[in-house]
Short mmCIF file of C-alpha atoms and ligand atoms in Angstrom, two decimals:
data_model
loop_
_atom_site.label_atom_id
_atom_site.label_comp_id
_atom_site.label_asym_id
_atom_site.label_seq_id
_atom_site.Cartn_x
_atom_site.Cartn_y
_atom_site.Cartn_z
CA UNK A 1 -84.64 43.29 41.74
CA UNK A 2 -82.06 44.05 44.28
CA UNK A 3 -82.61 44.82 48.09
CA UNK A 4 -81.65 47.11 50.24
CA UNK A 5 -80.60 46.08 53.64
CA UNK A 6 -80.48 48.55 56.69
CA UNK A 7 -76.97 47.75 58.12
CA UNK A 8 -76.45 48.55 61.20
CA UNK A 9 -73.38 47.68 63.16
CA UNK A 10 -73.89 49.77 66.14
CA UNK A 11 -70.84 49.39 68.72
CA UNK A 12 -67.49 47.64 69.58
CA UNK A 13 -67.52 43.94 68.18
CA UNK A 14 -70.94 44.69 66.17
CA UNK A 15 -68.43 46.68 63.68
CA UNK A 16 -66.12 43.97 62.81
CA UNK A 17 -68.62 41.07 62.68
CA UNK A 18 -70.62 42.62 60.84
CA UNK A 19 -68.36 44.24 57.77
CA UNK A 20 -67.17 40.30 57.26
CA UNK A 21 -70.42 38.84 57.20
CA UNK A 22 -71.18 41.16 54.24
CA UNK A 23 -67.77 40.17 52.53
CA UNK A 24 -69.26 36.27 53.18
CA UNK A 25 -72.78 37.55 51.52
CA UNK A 26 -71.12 39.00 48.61
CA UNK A 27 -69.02 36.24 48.25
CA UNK A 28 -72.30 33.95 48.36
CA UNK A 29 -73.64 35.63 45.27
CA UNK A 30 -76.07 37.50 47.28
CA UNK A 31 -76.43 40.76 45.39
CA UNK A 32 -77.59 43.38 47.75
CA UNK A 33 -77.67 47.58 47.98
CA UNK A 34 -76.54 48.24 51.66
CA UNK A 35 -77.90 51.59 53.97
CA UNK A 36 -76.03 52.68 57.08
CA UNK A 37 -78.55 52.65 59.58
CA UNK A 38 -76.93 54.99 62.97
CA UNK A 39 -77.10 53.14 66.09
CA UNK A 40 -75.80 53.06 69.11
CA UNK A 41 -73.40 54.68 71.95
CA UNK A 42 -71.83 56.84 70.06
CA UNK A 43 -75.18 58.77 69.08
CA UNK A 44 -76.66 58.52 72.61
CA UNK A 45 -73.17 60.61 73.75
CA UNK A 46 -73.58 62.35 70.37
CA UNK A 47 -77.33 63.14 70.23
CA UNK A 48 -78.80 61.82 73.30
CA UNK A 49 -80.48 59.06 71.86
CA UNK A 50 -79.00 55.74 70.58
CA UNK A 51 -81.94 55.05 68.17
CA UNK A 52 -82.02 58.22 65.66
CA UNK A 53 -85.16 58.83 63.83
CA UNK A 54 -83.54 58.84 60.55
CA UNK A 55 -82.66 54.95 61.76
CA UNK A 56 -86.44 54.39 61.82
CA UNK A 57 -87.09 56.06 58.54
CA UNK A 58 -84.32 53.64 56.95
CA UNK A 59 -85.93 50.80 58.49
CA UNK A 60 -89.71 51.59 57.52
CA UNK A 61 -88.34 51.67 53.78
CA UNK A 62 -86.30 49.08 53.14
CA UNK A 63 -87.99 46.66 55.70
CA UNK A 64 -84.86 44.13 56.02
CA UNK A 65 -81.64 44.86 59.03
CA UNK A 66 -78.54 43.29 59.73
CA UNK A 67 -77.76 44.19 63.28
CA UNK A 68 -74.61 44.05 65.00
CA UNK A 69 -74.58 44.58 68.66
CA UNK A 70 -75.13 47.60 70.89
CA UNK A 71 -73.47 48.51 74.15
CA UNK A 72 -75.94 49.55 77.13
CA UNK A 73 -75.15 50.81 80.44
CA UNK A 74 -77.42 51.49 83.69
CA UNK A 75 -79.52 54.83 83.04
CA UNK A 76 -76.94 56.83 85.81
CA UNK A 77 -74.02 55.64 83.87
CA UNK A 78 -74.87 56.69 80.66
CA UNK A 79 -76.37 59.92 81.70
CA UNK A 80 -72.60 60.82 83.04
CA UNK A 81 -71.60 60.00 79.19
CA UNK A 82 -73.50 62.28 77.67
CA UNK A 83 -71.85 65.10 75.76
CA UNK A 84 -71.45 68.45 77.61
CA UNK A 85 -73.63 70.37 76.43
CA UNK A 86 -76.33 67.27 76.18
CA UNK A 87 -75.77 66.80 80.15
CA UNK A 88 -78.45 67.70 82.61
CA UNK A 89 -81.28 67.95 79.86
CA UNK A 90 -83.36 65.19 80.49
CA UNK A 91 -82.49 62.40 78.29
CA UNK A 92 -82.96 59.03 79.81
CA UNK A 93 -81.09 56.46 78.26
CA UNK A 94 -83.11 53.17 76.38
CA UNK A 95 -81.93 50.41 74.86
CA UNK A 96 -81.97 50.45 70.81
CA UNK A 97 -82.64 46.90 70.28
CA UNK A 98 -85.05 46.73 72.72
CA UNK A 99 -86.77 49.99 70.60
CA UNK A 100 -86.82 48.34 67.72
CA UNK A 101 -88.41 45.35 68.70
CA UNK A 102 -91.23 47.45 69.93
CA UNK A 103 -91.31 50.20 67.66
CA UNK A 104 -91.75 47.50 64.65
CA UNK A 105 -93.53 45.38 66.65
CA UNK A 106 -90.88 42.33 65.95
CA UNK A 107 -92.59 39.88 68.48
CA UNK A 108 -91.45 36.83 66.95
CA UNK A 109 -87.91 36.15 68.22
CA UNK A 110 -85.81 32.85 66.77
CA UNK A 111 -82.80 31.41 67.64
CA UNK A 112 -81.80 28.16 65.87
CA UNK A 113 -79.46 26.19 68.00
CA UNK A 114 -77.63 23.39 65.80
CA UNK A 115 -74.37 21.38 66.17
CA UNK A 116 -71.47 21.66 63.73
CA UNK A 117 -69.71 18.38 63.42
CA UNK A 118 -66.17 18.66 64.22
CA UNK A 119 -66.88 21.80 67.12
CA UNK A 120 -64.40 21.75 70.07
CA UNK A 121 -67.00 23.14 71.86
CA UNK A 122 -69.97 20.93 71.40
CA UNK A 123 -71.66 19.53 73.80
CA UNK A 124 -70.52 15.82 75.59
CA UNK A 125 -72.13 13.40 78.17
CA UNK A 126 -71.24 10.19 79.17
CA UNK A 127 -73.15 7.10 78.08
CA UNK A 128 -74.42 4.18 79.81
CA UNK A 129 -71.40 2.06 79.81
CA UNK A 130 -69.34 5.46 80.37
CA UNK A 131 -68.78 6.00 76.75
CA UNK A 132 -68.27 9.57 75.54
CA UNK A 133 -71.53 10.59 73.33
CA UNK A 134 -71.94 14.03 70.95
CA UNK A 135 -75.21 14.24 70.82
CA UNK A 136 -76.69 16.35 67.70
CA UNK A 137 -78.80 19.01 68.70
CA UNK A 138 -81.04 20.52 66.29
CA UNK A 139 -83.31 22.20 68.60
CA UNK A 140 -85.34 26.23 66.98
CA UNK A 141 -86.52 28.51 69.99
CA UNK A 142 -89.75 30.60 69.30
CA UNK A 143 -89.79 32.72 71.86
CA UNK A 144 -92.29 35.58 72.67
CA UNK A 145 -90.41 39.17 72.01
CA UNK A 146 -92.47 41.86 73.08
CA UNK A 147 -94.71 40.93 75.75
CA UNK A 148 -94.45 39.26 79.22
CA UNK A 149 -91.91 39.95 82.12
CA UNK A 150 -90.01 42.20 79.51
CA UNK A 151 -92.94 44.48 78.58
CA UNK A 152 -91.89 46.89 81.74
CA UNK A 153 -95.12 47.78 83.45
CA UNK A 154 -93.49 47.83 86.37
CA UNK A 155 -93.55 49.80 89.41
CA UNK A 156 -91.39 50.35 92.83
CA UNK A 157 -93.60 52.09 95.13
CA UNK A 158 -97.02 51.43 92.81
CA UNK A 159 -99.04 54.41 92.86
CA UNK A 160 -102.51 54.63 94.78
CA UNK A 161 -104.74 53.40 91.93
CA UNK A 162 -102.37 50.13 91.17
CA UNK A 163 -102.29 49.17 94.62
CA UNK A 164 -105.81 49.55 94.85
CA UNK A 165 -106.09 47.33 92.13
CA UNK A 166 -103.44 44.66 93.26
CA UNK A 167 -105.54 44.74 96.46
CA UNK A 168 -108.62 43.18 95.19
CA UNK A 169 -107.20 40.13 94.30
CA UNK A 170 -107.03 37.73 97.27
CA UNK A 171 -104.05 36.69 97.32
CA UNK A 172 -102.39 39.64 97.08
CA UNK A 173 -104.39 41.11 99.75
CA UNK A 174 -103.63 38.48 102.05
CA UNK A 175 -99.98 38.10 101.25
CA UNK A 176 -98.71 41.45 100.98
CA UNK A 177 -101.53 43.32 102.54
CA UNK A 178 -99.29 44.78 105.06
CA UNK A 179 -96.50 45.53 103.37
CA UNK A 180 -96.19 49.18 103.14
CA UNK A 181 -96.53 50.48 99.15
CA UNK A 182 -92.68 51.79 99.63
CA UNK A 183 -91.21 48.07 100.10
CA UNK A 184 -93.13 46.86 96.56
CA UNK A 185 -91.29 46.17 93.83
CA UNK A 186 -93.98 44.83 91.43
CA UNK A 187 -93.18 43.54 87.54
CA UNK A 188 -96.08 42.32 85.66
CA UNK A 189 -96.27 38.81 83.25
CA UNK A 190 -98.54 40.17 80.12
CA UNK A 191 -99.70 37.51 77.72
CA UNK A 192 -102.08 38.74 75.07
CA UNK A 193 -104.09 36.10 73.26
CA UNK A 194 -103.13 37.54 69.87
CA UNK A 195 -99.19 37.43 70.50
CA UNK A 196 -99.75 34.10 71.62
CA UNK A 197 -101.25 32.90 68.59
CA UNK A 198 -98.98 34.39 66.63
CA UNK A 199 -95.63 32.82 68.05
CA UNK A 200 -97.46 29.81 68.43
CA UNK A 201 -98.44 29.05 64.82
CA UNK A 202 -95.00 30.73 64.19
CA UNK A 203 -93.51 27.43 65.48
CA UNK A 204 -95.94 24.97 64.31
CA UNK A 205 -95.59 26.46 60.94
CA UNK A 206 -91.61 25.87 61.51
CA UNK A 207 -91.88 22.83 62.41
CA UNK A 208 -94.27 21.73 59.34
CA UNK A 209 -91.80 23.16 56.77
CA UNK A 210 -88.76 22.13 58.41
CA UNK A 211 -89.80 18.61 58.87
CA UNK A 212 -89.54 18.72 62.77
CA UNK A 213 -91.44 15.94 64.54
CA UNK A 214 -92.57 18.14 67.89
CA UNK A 215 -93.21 20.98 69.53
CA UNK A 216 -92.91 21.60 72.89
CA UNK A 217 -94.38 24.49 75.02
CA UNK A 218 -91.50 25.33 77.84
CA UNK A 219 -93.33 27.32 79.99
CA UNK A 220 -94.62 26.47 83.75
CA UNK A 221 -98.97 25.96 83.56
CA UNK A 222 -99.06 24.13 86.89
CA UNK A 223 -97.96 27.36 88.06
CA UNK A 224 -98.21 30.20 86.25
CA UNK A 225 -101.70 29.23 85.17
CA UNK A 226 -103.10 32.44 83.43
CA UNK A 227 -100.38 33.12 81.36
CA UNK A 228 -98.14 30.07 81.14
CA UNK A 229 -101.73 28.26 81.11
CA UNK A 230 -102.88 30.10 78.36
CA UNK A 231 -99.90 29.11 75.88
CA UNK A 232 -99.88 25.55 76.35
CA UNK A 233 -104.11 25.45 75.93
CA UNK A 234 -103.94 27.54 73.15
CA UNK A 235 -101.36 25.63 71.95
CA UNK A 236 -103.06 22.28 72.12
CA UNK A 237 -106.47 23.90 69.94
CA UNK A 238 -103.77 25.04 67.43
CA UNK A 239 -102.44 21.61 67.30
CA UNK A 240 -105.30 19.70 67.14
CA UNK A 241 -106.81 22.07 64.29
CA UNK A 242 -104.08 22.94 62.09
CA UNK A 243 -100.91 20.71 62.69
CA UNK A 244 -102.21 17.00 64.04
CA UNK A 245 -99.15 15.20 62.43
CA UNK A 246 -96.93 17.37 64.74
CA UNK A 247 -96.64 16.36 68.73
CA UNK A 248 -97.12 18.32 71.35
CA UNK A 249 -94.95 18.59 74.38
CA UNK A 250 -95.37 20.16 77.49
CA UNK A 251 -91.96 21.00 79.36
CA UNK A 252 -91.91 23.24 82.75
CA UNK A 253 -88.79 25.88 82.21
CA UNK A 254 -87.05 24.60 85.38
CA UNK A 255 -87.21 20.87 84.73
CA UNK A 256 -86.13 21.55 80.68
CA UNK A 257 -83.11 23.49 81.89
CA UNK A 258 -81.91 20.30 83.63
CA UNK A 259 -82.90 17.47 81.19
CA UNK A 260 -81.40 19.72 77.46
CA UNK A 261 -78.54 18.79 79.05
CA UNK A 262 -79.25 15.16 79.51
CA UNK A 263 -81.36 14.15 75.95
CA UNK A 264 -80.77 17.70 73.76
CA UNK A 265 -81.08 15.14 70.56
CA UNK A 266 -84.92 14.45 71.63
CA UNK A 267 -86.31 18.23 71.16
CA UNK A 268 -87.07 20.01 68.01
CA UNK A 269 -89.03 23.42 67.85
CA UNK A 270 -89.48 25.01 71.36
CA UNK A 271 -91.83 27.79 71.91
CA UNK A 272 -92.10 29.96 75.11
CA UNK A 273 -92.70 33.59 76.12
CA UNK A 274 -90.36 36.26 76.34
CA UNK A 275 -88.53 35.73 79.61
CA UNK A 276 -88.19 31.86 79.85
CA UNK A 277 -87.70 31.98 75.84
CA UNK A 278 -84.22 34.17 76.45
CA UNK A 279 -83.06 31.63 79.07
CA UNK A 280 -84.20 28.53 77.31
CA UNK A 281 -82.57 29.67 74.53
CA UNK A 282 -79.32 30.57 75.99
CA UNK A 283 -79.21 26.92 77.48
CA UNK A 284 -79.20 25.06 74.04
CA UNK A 285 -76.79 27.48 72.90
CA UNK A 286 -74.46 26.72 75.52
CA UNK A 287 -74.72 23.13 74.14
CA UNK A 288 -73.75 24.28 70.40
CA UNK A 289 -71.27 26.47 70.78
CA UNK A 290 -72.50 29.37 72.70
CA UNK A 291 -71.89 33.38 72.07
CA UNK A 292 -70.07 32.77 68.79
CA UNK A 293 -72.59 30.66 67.40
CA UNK A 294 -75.83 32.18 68.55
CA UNK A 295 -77.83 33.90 66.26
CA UNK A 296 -81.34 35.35 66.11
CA UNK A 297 -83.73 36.97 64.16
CA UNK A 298 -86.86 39.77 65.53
CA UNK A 299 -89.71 38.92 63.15
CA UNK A 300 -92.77 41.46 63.05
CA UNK A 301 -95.52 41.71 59.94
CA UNK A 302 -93.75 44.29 58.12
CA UNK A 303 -90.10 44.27 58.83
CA UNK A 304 -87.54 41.67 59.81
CA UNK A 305 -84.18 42.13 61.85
CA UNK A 306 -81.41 39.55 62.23
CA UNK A 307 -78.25 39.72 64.58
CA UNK A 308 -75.93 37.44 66.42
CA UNK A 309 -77.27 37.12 70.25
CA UNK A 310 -73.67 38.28 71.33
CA UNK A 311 -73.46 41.90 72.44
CA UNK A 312 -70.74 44.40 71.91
CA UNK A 313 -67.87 42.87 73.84
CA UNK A 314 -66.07 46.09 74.73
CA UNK A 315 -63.18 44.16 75.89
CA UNK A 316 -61.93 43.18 72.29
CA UNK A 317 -63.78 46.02 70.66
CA UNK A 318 -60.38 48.00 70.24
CA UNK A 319 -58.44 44.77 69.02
CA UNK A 320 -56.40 44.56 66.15
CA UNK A 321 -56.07 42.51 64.78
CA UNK A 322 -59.95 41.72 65.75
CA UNK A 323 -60.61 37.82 67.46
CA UNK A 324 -63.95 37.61 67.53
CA UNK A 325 -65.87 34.59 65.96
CA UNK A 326 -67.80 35.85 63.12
CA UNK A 327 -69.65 32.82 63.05
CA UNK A 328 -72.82 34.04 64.82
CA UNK A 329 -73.29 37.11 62.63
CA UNK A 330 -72.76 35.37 59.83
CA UNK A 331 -75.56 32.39 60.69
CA UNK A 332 -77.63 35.32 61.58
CA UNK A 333 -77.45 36.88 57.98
CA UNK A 334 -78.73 32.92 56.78
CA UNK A 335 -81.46 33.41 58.44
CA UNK A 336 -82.34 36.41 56.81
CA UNK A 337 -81.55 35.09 53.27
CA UNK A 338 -83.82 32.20 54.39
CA UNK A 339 -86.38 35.23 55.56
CA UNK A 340 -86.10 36.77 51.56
CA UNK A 341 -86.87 33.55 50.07
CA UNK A 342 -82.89 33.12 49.12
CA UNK A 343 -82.56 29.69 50.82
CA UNK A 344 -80.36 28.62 48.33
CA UNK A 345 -77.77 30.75 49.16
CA UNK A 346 -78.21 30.45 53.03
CA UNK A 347 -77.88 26.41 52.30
CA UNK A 348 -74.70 27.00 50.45
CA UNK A 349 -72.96 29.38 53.34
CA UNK A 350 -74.05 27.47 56.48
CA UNK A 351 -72.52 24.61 54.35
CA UNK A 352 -69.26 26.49 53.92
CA UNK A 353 -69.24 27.42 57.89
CA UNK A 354 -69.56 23.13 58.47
CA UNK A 355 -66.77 22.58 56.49
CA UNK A 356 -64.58 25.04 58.39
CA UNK A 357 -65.71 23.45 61.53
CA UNK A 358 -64.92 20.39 60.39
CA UNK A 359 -61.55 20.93 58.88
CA UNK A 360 -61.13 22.52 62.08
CA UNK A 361 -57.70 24.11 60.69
CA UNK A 362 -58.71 27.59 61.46
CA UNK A 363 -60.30 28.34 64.06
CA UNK A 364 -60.84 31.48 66.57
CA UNK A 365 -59.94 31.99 70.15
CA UNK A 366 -63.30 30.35 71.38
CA UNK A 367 -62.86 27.51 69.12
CA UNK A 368 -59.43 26.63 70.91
CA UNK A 369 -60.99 27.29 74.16
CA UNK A 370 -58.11 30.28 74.88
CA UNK A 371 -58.86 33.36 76.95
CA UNK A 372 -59.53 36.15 74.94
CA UNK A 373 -56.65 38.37 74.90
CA UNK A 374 -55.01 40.14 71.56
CA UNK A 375 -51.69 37.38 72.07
CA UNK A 376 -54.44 34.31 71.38
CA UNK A 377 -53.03 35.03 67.20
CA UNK A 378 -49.38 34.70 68.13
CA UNK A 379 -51.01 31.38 69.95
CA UNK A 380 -52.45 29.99 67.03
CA UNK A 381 -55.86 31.73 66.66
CA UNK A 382 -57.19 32.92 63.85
CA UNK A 383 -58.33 36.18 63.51
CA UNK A 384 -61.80 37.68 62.65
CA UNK A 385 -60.94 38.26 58.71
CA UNK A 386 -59.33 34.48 58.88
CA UNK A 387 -62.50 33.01 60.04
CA UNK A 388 -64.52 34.83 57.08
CA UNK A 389 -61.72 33.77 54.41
CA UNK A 390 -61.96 30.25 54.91
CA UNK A 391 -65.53 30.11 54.96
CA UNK A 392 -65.45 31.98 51.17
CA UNK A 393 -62.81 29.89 50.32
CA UNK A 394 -65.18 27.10 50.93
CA UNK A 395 -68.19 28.92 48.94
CA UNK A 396 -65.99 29.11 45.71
P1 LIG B 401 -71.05 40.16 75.23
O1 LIG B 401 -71.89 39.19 74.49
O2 LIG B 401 -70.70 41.41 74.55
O3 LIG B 401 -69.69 39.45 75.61
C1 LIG B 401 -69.52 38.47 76.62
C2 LIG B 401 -68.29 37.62 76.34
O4 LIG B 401 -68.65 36.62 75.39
C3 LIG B 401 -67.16 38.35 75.68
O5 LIG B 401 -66.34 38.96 76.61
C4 LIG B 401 -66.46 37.23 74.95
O6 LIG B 401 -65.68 36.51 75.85
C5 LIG B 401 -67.61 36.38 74.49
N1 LIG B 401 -68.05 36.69 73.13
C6 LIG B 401 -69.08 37.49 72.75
N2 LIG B 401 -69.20 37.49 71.42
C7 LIG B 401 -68.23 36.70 70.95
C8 LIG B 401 -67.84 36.29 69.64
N3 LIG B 401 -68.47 36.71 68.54
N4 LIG B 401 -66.78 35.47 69.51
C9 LIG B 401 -66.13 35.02 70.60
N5 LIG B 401 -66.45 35.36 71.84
C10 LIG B 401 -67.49 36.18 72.03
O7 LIG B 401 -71.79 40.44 76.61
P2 LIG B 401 -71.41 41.42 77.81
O8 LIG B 401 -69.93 41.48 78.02
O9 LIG B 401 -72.26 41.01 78.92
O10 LIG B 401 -71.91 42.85 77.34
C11 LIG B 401 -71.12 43.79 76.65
C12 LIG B 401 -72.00 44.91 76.16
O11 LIG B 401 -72.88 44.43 75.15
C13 LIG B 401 -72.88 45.52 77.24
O12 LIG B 401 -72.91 46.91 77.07
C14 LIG B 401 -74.23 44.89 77.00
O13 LIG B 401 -75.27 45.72 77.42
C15 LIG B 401 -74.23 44.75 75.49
N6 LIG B 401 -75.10 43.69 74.96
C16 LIG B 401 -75.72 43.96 73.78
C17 LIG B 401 -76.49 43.01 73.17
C18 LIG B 401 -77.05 43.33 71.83
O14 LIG B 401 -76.61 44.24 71.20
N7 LIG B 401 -78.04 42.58 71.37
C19 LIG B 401 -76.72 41.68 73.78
C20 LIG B 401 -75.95 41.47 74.98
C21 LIG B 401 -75.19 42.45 75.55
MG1 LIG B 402 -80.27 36.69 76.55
#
């Protein structure tokens, strides 16, 4: 039977990465039916909202996206970009991606973080005997998607009955007591037990199939005890019931930011919540490659959506011919062929990417460490379309 995917390619670089990552799925064998799903700034100005319904609908049916990237602005900002006659009406601008994650309840986010042999831009330290070493990361982030600092119950100014309730916990009370309600700026950490589980065993299931030898919970107990605290306890009862042939590790956020740059090699699947998840995650993929090689998927019960982490990049979005690495939309779509049960085919393409990278005879702008600019071509670059033709060279 053939799928439908819900493409959606949203705005500026989302477009062009996308269209070749189908071209590289096609050229994989991957037979597929393809839906335009509208998202986006063009239907905010258009329509005053940047999610359509008719988005949603596609979504509910056919279960499986391919995102590109979005462009966002502050709420003011986009307000003033509304059409005319849209202007002054009440719409309040919200980010689409962060909709869907909530709307499909997607709260399993990962982001695979691996080296390519041969990448200009992977990681280096110096050894002991001040030898250069390339370490090989190989490091999965689970991180939390829909809960936590990102959840926005927040307030500025907290109404009566939130104060009131803030108030009768001690500390509060005797810490900001006297501030007046006006000069609070509050943002609450929300971990439900159920979430937890779920991107918990997430890992540990990851981990089992994969063949990685650890977890490790980056969070910060000693500190953040009820909700950080939770994780890593319910995290050790998973362990010691379901997975006891996998470790457990215990890694504060702060301290793991310093030391993935001094042992990477030594970590396997991480798993945190939603805030120190996104900067955890960033970190290893500094280490790998960064924005052109970071790619993610939003996993919920029902439906599935994968994307590169990269956003629009307005400042190439009008390029032509377009720079961009594809790479990261492309890895992205692996992980949803993995997702479908077509591992096969993901295998064979990520394979295909490695050669590339280690031929290393084309490569884009980010590759050859230029500054973006449309002369980077003339200079040697190769262009968007490039990038995806030498990978499907490689597939046939
Ligand atoms: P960005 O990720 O769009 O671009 C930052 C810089 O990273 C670019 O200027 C470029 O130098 C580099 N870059 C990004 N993707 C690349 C690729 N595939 N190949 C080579 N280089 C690449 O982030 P920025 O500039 O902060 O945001 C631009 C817009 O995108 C904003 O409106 C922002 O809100 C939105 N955004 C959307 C996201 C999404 O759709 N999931 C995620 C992040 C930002
Ligand atoms: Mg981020």
């Amino acid at each position: 039977m053939k799928r439908t995917i819900v493409k959606m390619p949203g705005d500026g670089i989302g477009k062009v990465v996308l269209e070749e990552t189908i071209r590289v799925l096609d050229a994989a064998g991957f037979e597929a039916d393809y839906v335009e799903g509208d998202i986006g700034w063009e239907f905010w100005r258009k329509e005053g909202n940047p999610l359509p319904e008719r988005t949603i609908e596609l979504i509910k049916k056919h279960k499986i996206g391919l995102f590109g990237a979005i462009t966002s602005k502050p709420k003011e900002e986009a307000a003033k970009e509304l059409a005319p006659e849209l202007q002054g009406k009440g719409y309040i601008y919200s980010s689409p991606i962060v909709g869907l994650r909530q709307i499909f309840d997607l709260d399993i986010s990962i982001r695979p973080c691996h080296t390519y042999e041969g990448n200009p831009l992977n990681f280096i330290r110096r050894g002991t005997n001040g030898e250069i070493e390339e370490p090989k990361v190989d490091v999965v982030i689970f991180r939390q998607n829909t809960e936590g600092l990102y959840s926005g119950v927040e307030w500025s100014n907290p109404p009566e009955e939130v104060h009131k309730a803030f108030m009768s916990h001690p500390k509060f009370a005797k810490k900001f007591g006297i501030v007046p309600k006006e000069e609070l700026a509050i943002s609450s950490r929300i971990f439900t037990k159920k979430a937890t589980e779920r991107i918990l065993r997430a890992a540990f299931e990851h981990a089992k199939e994969y063949g990685y030898k650890s977890v490790t919970v980056c969070e910060k107990p000693n500190v953040i005890r009820e909700t950080s605290g939770m994780m890593y306890q319910m995290a050790k009862e998973i362990k010691a019931k379901d997975y006891p042939e996998i470790e457990l590790w215990n890694t504060n956020i702060d301290a793991q930011m310093m030391w993935l740059t001094k042992n990477p090699e030594n970590y396997g699947v991480i798993v945190a919540g939603n805030l120190f998840g996104d900067i955890v995650s960033d970190g290893f993929a500094g280490l790998v490659g960064g924005l052109g090689f970071a790619a993610s998927a939003n996993i919920g019960d029902d439906v599935a959506i994968f994307e590169p982490t990269h956003g629009s990049a307005p400042k190439y979005a009008e390029f032509d011919p377009p720079i961009v690495n594809p790479i990261a939309m492309i890895e992205a779509a692996c992980m949803m062929l993995d997702h479908i049960g077509e591992n096969k085919k993901a295998e064979k393409i990520r394979k295909a990417i490695a050669d590339v990278i280690k031929e290393g005879k084309v490569r884009t702008y980010d590759l050859l460490k230029m500054k973006g600019a449309q002369d980077v071509i003339k200079k040697g670059a190769a262009t968007t379309t490039q990038m995806a033709d030498a990978i499907i060279q490689k597939l046939k």
